[in-house]
XYZ file of C-alpha atoms in Angstrom:
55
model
C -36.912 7.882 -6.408
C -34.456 5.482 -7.955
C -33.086 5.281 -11.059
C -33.858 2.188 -13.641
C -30.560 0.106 -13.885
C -28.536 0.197 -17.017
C -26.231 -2.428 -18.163
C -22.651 -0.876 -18.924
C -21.189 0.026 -21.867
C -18.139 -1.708 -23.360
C -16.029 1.158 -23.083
C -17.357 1.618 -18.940
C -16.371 -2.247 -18.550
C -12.948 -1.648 -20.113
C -12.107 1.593 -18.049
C -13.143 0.145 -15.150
C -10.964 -3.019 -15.474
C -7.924 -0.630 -16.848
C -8.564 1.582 -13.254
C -8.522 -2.066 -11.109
C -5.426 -3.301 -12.986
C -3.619 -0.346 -12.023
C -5.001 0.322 -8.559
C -3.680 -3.489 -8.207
C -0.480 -2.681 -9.753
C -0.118 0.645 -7.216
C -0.645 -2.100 -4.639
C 1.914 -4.443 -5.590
C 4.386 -1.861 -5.527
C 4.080 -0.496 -2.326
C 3.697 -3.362 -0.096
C 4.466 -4.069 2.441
C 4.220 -0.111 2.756
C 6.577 -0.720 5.779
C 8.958 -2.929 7.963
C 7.475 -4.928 10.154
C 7.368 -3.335 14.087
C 11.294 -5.263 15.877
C 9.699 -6.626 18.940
C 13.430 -7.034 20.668
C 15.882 -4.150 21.173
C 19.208 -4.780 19.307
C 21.989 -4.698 21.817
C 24.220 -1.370 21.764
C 26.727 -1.316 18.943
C 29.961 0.003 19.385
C 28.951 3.334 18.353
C 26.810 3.567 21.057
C 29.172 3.080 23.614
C 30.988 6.334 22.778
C 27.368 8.425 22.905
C 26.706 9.381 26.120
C 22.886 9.952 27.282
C 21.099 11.279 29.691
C 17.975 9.604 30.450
């Protein structure tokens, strides 16, 4: 059995548009949420010379 459909209330519309405004703003300020993948390896810095590893 469904329900009849109601129009919102003023105060539903304006919570809802405060909750996508900051869902928006969360998104803003996390992207990118991380560095993009480096598809090369960076050659060894001098600092690396001096570490030796076994492989």
């Amino acid at each position: 059995m469904t329900r009849p459909h109601r129009e919102p209330t003023p105060e539903e519309i304006k919570e809802k548009r405060r909750l996508e405004e900051a869902l928006e703003e969360g998104l803003e300020e996390t992207f990118p949420g991380s560095d993009p993948v480096n598809v090369t390896q960076p050659p060894p810095s001098r600092g690396d010379r001096l570490i030796k590893r076994t492989d």
